[in-house]
Short mmCIF file of C-alpha atoms in Angstrom, two decimals:
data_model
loop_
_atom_site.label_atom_id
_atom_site.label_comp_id
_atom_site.label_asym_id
_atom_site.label_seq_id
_atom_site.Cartn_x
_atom_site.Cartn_y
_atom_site.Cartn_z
CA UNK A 1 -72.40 94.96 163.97
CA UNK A 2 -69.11 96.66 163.34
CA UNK A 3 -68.17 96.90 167.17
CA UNK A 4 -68.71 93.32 167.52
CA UNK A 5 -66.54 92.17 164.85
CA UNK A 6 -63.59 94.67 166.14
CA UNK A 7 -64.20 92.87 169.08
CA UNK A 8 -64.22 89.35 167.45
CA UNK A 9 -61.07 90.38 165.64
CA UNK A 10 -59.51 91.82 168.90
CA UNK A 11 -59.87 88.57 170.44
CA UNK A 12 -58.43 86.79 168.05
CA UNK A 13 -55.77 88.40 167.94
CA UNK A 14 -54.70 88.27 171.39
CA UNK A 15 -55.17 84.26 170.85
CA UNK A 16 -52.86 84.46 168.66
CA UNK A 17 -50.78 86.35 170.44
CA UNK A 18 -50.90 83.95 173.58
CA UNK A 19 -50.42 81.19 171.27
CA UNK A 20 -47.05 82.47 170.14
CA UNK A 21 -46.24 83.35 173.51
CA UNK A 22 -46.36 79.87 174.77
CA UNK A 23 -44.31 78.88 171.86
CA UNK A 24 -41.52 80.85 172.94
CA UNK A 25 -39.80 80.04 176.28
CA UNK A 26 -39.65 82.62 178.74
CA UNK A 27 -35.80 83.16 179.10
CA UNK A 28 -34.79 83.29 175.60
CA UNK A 29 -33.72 86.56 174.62
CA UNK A 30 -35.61 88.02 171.43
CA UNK A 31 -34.53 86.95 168.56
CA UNK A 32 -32.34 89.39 166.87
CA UNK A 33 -31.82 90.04 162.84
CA UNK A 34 -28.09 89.57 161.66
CA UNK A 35 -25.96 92.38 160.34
CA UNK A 36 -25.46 91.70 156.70
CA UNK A 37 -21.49 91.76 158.03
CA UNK A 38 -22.62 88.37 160.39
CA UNK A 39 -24.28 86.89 157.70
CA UNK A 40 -21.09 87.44 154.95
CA UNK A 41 -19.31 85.66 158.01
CA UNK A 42 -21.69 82.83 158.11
CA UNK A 43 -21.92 82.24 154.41
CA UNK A 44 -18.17 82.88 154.30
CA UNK A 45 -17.87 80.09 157.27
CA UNK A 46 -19.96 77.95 155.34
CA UNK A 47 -18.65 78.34 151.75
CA UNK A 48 -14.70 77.71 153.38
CA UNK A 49 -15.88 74.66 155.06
CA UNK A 50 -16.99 73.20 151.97
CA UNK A 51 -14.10 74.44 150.49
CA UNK A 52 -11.66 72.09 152.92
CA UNK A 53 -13.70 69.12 152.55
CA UNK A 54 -13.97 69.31 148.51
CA UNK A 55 -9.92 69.85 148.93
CA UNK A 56 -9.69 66.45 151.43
CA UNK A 57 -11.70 64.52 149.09
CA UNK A 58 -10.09 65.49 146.61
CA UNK A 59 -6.30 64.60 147.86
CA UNK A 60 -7.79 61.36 148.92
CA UNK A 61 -8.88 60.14 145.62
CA UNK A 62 -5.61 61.12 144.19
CA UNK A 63 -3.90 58.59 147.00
CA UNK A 64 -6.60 56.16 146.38
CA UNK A 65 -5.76 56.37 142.51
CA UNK A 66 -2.17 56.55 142.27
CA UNK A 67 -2.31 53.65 145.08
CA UNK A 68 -4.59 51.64 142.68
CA UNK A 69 -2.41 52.06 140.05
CA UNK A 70 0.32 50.90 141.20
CA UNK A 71 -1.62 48.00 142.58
CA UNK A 72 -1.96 47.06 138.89
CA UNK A 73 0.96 47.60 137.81
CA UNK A 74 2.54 45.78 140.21
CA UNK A 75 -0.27 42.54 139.68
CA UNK A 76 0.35 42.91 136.08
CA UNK A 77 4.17 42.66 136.46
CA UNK A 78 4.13 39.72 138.66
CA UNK A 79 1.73 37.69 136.24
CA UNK A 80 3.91 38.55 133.10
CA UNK A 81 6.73 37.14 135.60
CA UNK A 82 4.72 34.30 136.67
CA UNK A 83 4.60 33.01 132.73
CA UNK A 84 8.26 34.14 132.25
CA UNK A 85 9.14 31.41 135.33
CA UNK A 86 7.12 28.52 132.69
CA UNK A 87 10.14 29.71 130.17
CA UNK A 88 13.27 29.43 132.77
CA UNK A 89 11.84 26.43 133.76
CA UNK A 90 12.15 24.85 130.21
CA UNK A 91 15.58 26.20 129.54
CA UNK A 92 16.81 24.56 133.13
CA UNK A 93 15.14 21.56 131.53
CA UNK A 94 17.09 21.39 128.25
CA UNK A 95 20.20 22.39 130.04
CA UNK A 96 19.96 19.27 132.09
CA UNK A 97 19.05 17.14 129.36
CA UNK A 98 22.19 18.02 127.05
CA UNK A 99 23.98 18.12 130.21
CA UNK A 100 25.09 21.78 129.59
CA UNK A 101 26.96 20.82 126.42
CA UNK A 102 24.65 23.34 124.64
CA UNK A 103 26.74 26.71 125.17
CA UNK A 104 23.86 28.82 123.05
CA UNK A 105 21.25 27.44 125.55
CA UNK A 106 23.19 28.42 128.32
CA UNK A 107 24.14 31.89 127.23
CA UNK A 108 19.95 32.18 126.60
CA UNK A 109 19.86 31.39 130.17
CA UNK A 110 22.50 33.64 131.65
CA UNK A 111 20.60 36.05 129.58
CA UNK A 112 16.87 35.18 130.91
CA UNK A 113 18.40 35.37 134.71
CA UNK A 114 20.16 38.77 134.12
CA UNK A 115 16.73 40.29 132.65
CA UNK A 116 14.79 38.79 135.56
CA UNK A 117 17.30 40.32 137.95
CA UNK A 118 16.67 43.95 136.28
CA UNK A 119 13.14 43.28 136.79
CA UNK A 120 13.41 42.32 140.56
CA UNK A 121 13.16 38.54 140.01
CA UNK A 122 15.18 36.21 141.46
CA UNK A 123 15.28 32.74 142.46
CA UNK A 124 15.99 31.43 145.95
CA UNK A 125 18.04 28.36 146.54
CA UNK A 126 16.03 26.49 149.07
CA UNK A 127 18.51 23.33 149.74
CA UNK A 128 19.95 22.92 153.68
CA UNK A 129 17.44 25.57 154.34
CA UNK A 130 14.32 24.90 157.48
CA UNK A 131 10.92 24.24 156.03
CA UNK A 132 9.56 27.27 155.84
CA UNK A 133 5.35 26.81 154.09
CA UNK A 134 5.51 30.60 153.19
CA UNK A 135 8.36 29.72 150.68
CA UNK A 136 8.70 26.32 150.25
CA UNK A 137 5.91 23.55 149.02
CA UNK A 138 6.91 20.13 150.24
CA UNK A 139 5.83 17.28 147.36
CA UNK A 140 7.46 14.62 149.51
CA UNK A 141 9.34 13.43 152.69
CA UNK A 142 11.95 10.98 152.91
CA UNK A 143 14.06 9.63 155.83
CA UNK A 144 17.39 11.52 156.16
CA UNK A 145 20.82 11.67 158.17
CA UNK A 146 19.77 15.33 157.94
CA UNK A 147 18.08 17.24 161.02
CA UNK A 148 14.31 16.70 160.78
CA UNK A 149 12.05 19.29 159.11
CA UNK A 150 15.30 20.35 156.70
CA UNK A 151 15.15 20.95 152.82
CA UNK A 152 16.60 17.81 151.38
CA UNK A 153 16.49 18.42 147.49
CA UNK A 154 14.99 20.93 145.30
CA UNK A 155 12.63 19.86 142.45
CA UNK A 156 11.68 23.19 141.04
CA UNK A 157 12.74 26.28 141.80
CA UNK A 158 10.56 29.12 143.90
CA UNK A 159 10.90 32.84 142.85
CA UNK A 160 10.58 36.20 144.83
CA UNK A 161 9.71 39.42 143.11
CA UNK A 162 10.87 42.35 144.82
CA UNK A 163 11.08 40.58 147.89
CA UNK A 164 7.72 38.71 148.02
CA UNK A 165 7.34 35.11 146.99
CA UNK A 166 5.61 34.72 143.54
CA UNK A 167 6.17 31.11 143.59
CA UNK A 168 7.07 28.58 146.24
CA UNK A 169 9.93 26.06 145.66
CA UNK A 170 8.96 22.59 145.51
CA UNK A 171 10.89 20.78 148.06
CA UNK A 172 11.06 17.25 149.30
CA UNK A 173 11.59 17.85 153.49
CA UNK A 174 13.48 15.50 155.98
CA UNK A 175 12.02 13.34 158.20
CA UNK A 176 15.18 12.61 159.87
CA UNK A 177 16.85 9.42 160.49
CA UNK A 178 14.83 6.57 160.47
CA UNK A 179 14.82 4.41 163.57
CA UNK A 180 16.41 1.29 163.10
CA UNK A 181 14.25 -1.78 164.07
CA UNK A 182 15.66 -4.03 166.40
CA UNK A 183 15.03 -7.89 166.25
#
């Protein structure tokens, strides 16, 4: 009984021995242990790599939050310059009104427009200028001896802040001369 379970277990074991023979393709070289040195270099390798991208992330979330910042900074300046424009309008207003016999209004003004300039907020005079819809907002158009398509009057005043537009002047536009009907 014991020779025929050597046997039995003899047997199996060259099964399993065929079985991981099949596993393995028959040109691969045997596989090999690492030297503790390779293995240093792999985990070394490894470790560095992570290393690199942690550092890249990390530089681009700085960008990303110094660029958001100054997004809102730069959103919060032009609405608190968007309300100031409500405030020049009114003192234009009451200048015309007293028909700049007010000098105190008009000192407030010069005043207003030198702070705004500081701040990189200027108006733009839009008068004899082309239409131009990125700056302008026409609210009417009249026949005029002037070229078609030209800024005829002004009715409020657009602004720019640090170069872009923050509000478009309101402009009545040319439709050139009108044709004169014959009878």
């Amino acid at each position: 009984m014991n020779d025929s379970a050597d046997t039995h277990h003899e047997k199996k074991s060259e099964m399993n021995q065929e079985g991981e023979d099949t596993l393995i393709p028959e040109g691969s070289p045997p596989e090999q242990e690492k030297s503790p040195l390779d293995l240093l270099r792999s985990e070394y390798d490894d470790l560095n790599d992570k290393y690199l991208r942690l550092a890249a992330d990390f530089e681009n979330f700085r960008k990303r939050s110094v660029r958001d910042t100054e997004q809102r900074i730069s959103q919060s300046i032009g609405q608190f310059a968007r309300d100031m424009l409500e405030v020049a309008d009114s003192l234009d207003r009451a200048l015309q009104a007293e028909g700049g016999a007010h000098e105190g209004l008009a000192q407030i003004q010069k005043l207003l427009i030198q702070v705004m300039k500081r701040q990189g907020l200027e108006s733009f005079e839009s008068v004899g200028e082309k239409f131009d819809p990125t700056r302008h907002e026409a609210i009417a158009m009249i026949p005029s001896p002037q070229e078609e398509g030209t800024v005829c009057d002004q009715v409020c005043k657009g602004y720019c802040l640090q170069e872009k537009v923050i509000r478009p002047a309101q402009v009545v536009v040319s439709q050139g001369t009108a044709p004169v009907e014959q009878k």
